[in-house]
PDB file of C-alpha atoms in Angstrom:
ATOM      1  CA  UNK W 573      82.808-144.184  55.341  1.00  0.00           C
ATOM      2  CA  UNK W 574      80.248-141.594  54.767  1.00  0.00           C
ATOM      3  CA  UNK W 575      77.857-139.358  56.817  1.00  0.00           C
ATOM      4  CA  UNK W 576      74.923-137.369  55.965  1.00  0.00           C
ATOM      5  CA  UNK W 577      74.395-133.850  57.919  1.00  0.00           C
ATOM      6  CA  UNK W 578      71.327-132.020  57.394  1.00  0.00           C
ATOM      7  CA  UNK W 579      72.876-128.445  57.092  1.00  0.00           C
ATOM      8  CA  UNK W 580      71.870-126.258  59.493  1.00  0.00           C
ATOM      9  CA  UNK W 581      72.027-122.147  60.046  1.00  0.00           C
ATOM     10  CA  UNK W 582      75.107-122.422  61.912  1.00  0.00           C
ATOM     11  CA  UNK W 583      77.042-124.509  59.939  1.00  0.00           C
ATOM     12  CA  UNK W 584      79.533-122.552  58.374  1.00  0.00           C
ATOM     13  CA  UNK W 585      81.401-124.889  56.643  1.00  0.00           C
ATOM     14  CA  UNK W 586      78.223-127.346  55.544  1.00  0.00           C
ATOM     15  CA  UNK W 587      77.223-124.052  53.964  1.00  0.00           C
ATOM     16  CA  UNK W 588      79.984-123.402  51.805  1.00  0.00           C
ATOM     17  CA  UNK W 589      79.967-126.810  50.273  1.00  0.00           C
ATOM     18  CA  UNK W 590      76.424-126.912  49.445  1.00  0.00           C
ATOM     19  CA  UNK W 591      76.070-123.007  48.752  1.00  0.00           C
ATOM     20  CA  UNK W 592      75.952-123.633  44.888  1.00  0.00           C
ATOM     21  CA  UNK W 593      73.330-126.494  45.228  1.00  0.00           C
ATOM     22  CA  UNK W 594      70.924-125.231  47.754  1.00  0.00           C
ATOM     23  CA  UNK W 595      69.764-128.689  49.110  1.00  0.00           C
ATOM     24  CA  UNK W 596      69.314-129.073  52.545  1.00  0.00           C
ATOM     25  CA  UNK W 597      71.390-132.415  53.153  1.00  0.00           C
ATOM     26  CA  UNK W 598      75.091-132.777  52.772  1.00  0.00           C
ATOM     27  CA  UNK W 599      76.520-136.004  52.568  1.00  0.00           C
ATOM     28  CA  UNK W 600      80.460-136.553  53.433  1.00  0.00           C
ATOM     29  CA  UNK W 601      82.669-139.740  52.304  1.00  0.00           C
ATOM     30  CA  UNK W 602      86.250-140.826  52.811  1.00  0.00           C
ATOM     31  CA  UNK W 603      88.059-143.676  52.153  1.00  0.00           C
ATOM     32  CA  UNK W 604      90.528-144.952  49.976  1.00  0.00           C
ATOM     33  CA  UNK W 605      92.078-142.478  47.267  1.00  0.00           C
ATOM     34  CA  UNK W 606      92.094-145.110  43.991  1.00  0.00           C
ATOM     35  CA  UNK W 607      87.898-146.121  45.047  1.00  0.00           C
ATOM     36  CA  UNK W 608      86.894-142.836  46.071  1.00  0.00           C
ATOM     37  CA  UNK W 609      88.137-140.722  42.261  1.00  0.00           C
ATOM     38  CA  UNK W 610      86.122-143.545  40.791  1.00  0.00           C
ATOM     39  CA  UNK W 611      83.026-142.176  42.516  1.00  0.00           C
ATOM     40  CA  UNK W 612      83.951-138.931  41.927  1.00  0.00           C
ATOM     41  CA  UNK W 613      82.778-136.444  38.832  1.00  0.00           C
ATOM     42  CA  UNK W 614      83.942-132.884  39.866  1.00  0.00           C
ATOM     43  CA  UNK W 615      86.121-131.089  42.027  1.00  0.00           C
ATOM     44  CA  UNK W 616      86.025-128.218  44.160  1.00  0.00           C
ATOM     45  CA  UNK W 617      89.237-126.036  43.794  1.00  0.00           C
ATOM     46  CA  UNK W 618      89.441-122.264  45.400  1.00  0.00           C
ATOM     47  CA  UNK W 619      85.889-122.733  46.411  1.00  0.00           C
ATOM     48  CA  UNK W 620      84.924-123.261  42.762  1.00  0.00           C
ATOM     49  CA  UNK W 621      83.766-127.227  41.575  1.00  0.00           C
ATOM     50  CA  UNK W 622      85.060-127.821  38.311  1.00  0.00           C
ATOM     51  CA  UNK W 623      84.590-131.288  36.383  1.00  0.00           C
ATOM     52  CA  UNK W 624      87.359-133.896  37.318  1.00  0.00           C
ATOM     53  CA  UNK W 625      90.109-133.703  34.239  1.00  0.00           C
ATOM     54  CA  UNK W 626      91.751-136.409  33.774  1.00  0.00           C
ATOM     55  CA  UNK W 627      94.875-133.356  33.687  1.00  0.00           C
ATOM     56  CA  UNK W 628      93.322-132.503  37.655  1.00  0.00           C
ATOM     57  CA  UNK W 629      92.870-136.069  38.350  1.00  0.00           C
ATOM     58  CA  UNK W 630      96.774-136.792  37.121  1.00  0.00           C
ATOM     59  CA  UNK W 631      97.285-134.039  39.288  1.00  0.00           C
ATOM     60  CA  UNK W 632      95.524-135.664  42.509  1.00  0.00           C
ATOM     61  CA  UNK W 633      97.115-139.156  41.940  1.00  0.00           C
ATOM     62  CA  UNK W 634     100.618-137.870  41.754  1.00  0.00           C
ATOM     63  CA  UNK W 635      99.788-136.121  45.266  1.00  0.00           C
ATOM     64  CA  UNK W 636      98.648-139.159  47.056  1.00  0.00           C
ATOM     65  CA  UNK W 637     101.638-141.285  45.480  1.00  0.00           C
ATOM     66  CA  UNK W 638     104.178-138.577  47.045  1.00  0.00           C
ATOM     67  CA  UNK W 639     102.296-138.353  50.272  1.00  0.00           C
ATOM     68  CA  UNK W 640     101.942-142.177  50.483  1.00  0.00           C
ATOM     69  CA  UNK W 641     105.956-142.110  49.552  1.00  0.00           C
ATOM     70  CA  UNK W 642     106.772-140.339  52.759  1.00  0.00           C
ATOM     71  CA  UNK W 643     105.116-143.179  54.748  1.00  0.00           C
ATOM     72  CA  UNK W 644     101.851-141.454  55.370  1.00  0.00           C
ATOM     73  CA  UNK W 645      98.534-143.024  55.415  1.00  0.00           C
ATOM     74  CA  UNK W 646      96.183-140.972  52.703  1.00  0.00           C
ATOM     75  CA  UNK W 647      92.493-141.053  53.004  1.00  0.00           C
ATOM     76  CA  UNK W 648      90.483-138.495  50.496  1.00  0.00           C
ATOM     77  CA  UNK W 649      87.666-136.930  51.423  1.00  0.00           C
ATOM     78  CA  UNK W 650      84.446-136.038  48.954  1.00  0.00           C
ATOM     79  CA  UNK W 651      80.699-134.611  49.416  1.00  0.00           C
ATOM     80  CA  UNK W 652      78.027-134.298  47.494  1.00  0.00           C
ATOM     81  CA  UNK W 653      74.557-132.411  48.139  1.00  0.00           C
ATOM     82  CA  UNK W 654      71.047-134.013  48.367  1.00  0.00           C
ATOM     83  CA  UNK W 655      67.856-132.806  48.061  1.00  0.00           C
ATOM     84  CA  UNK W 656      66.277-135.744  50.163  1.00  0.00           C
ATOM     85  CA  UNK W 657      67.896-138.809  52.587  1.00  0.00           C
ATOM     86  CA  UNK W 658      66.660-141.617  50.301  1.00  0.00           C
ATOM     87  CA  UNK W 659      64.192-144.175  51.287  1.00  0.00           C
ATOM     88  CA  UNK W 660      66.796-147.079  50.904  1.00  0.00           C
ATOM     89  CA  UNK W 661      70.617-145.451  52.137  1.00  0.00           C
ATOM     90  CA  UNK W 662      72.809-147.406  49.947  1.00  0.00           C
ATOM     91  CA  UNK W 663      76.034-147.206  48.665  1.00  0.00           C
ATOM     92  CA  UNK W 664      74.904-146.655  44.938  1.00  0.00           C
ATOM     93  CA  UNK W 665      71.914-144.183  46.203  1.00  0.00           C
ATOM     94  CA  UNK W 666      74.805-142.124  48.399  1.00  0.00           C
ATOM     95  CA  UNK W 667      78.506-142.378  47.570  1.00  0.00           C
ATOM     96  CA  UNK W 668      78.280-141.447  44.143  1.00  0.00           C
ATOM     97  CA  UNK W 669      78.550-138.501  41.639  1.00  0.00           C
ATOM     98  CA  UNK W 670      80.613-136.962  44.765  1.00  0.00           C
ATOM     99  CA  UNK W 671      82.657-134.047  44.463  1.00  0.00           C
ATOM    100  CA  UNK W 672      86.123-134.381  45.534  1.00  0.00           C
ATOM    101  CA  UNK W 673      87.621-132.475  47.966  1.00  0.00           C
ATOM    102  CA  UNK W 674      91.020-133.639  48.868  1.00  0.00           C
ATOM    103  CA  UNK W 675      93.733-135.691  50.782  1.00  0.00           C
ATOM    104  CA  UNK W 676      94.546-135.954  54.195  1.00  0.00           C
ATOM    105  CA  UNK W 677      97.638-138.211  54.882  1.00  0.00           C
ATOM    106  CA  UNK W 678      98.412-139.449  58.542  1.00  0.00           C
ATOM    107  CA  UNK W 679     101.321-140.466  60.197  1.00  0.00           C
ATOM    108  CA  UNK W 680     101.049-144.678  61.731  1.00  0.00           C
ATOM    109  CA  UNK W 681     104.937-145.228  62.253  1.00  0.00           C
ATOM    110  CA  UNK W 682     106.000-148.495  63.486  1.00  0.00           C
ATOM    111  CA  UNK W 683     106.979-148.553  67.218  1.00  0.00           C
ATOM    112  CA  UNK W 684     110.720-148.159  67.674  1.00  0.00           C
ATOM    113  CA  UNK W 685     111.497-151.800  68.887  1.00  0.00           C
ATOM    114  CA  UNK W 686     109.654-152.903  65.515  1.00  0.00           C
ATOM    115  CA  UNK W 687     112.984-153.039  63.523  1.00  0.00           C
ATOM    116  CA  UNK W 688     115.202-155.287  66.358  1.00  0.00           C
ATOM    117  CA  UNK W 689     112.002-157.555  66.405  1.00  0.00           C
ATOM    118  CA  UNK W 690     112.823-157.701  62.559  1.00  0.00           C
ATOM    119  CA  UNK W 691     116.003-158.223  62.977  1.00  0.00           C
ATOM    120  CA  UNK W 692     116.447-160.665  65.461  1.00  0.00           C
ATOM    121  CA  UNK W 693     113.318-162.708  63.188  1.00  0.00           C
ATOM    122  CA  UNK W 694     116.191-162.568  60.409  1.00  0.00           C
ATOM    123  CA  UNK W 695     119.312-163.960  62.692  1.00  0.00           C
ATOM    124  CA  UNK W 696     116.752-166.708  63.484  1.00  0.00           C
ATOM    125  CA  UNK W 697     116.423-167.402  60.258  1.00  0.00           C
ATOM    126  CA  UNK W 698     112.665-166.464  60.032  1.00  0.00           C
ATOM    127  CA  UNK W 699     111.358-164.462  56.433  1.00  0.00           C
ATOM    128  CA  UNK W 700     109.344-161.263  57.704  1.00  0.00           C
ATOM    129  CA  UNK W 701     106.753-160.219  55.264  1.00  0.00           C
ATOM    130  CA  UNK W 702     104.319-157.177  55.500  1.00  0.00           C
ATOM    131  CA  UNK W 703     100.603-158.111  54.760  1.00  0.00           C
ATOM    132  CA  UNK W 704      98.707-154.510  55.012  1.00  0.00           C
ATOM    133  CA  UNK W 705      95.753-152.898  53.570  1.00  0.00           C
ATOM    134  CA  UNK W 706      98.092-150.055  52.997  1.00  0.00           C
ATOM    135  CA  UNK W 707      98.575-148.224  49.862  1.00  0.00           C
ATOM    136  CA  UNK W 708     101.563-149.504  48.253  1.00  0.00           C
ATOM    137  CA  UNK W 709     104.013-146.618  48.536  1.00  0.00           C
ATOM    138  CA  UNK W 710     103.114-146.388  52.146  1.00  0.00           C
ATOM    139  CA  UNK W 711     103.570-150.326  52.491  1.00  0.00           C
ATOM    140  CA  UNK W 712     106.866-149.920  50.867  1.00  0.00           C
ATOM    141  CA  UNK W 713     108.474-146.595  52.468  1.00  0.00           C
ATOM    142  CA  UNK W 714     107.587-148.734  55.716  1.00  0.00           C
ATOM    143  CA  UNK W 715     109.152-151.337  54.626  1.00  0.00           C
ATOM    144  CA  UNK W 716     112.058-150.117  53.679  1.00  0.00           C
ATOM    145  CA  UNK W 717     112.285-148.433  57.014  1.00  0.00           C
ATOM    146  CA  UNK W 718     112.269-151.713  58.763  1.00  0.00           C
ATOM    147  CA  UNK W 719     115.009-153.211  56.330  1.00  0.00           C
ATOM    148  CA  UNK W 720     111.836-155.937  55.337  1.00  0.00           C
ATOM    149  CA  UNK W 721     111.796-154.537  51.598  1.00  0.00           C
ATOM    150  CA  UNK W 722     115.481-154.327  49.948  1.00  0.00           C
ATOM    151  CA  UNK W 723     116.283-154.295  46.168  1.00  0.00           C
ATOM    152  CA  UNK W 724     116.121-157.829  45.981  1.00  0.00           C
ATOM    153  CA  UNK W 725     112.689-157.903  46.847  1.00  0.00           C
ATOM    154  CA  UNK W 726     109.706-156.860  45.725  1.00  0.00           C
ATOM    155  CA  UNK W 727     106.320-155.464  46.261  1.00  0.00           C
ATOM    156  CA  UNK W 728     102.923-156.216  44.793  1.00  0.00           C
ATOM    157  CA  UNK W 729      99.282-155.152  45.452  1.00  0.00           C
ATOM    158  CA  UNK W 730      95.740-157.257  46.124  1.00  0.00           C
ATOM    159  CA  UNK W 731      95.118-156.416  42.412  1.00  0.00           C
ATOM    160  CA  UNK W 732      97.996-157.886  40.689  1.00  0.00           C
ATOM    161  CA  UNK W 733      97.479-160.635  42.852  1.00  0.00           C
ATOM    162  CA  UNK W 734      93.977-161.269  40.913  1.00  0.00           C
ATOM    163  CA  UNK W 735      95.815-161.322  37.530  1.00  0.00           C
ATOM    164  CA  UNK W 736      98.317-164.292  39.199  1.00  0.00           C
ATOM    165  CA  UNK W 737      96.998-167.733  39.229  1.00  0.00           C
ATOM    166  CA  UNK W 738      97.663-169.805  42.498  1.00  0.00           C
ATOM    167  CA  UNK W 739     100.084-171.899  40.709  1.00  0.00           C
ATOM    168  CA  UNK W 740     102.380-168.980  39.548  1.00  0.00           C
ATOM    169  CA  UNK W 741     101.869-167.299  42.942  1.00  0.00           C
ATOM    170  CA  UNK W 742     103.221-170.557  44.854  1.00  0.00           C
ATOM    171  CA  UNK W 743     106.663-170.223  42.314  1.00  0.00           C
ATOM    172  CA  UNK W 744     107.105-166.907  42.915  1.00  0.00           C
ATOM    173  CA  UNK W 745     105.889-165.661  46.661  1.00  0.00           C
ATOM    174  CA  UNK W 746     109.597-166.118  47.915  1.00  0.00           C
ATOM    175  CA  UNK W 747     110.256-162.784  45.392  1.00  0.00           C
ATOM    176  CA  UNK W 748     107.436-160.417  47.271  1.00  0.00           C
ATOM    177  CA  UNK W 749     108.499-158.837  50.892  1.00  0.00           C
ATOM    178  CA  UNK W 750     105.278-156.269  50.827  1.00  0.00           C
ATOM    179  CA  UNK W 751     101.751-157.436  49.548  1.00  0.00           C
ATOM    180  CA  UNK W 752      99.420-154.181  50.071  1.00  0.00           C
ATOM    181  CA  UNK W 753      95.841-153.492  49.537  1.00  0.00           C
ATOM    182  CA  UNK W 754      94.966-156.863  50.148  1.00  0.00           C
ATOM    183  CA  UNK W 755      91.554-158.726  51.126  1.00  0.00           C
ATOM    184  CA  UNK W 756      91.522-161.833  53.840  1.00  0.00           C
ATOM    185  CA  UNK W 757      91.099-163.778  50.492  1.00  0.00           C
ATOM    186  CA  UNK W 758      94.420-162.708  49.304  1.00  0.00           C
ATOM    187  CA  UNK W 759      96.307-163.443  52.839  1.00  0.00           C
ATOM    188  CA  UNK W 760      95.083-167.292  52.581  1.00  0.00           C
ATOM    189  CA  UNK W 761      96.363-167.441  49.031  1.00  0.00           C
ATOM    190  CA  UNK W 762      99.672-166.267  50.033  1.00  0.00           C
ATOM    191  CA  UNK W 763      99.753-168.341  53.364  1.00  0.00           C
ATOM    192  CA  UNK W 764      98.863-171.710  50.813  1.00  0.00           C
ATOM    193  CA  UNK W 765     101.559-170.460  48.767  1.00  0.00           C
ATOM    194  CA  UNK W 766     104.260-170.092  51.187  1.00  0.00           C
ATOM    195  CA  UNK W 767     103.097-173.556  52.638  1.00  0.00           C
ATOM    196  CA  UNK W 768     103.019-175.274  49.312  1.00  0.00           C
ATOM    197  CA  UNK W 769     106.955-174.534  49.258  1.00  0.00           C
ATOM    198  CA  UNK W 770     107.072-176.573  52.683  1.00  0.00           C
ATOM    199  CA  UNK W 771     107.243-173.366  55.107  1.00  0.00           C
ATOM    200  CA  UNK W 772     106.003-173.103  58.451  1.00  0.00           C
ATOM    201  CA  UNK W 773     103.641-169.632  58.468  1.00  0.00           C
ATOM    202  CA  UNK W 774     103.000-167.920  61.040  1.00  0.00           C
ATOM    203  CA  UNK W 775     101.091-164.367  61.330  1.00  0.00           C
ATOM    204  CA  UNK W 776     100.492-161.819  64.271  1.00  0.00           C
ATOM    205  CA  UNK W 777      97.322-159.816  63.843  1.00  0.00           C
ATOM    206  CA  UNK W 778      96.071-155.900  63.538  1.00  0.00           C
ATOM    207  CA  UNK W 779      98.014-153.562  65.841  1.00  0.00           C
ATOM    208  CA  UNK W 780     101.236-154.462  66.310  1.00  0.00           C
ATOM    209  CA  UNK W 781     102.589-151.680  64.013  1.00  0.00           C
TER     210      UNK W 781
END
């Protein structure tokens, strides 16, 4: 998601991020921590922007993996400065050459009668698996919580999923408790797959964390 501010006398803060550029528009993006470093070609550290190391960006990624460990939701934040709001806003025009800022992680913990609903599903003999858009560690801490993921299960993300063909994906779905970062194209793949093995699938919806 991104916003663009036109930075006014009183903003204090817009101020401090654009001081070394001196353009009157400021333009803010979060999202995702893996897509948003790829948009990203400096960092602002101490109030200084430095160019994005790979040492600093090691640095960043090992932060989001710990934060996403402890079951928290991580979102980074960037901004860049702009001289002009560009005739045509687009994604390539705006949310690029940003500088990052850093990581905010939030706390979305299941609702306490989450894990009997799980395990009752498992006396019945029903197969709970988590489907999120959820970075992986923060799919699987939950998981884990919930006694869905275990050791003899395992968990995979949207992008390995590319690199599987449907075939191999209806042999070996039975293996994966946790698919994260996943697109509604993925979610009918694994559906198909689970069905091909003669299931019966069904899925609640958004919210019900």
């Amino acid at each position: 998601m991104t916003t663009i501010h036109a930075i006014g006398e009183n903003d204090k803060t817009l101020q401090t991020l654009g001081s070394s550029h001196n353009e009157p528009y400021i333009v803010l993006v979060k999202g995702a921590v893996d897509e948003l470093l790829t948009r990203c070609k400096s960092v602002t550290i101490n109030g200084n922007t430095l160019p994005l190391t790979n040492e600093i960006l090691a640095s960043i990624k090992a932060a989001n993996s710990d934060m996403a460990s402890q079951a928290l939701r991580v979102l980074a934040t960037a901004y860049k400065s702009i001289n002009k709001i560009p005739d045509e806003v687009s994604s390539e025009s705006i949310e690029s050459e940003l500088c990052f800022i850093g990581l905010v992680g939030m706390i979305d913990p299941p609702r306490v009668e989450v894990k009997d609903a799980v395990r009752l599903c498992v006396e019945a003999g029903i197969k709970p698996v988590m489907i999120t858009g959820d970075h992986i560690d923060t799919a699987s801490a939950i998981a884990k919580q919930l006694e869905i993921l275990d050791e003899n299960r395992l968990a995979i993300t949207g992008s390995d999923l590319n690199k599987i063909s449907q075939e191999q994906l209806e042999q070996d779905v039975h293996k994966y408790a946790v698919f994260a970062r996943v697109s509604p194209e993925h979610k009918v793949r694994i559906v198909k797959a689970w069905k091909k093995k003669g299931k019966i699938v069904a899925m609640t919806g958004d919210g019900v964390n």
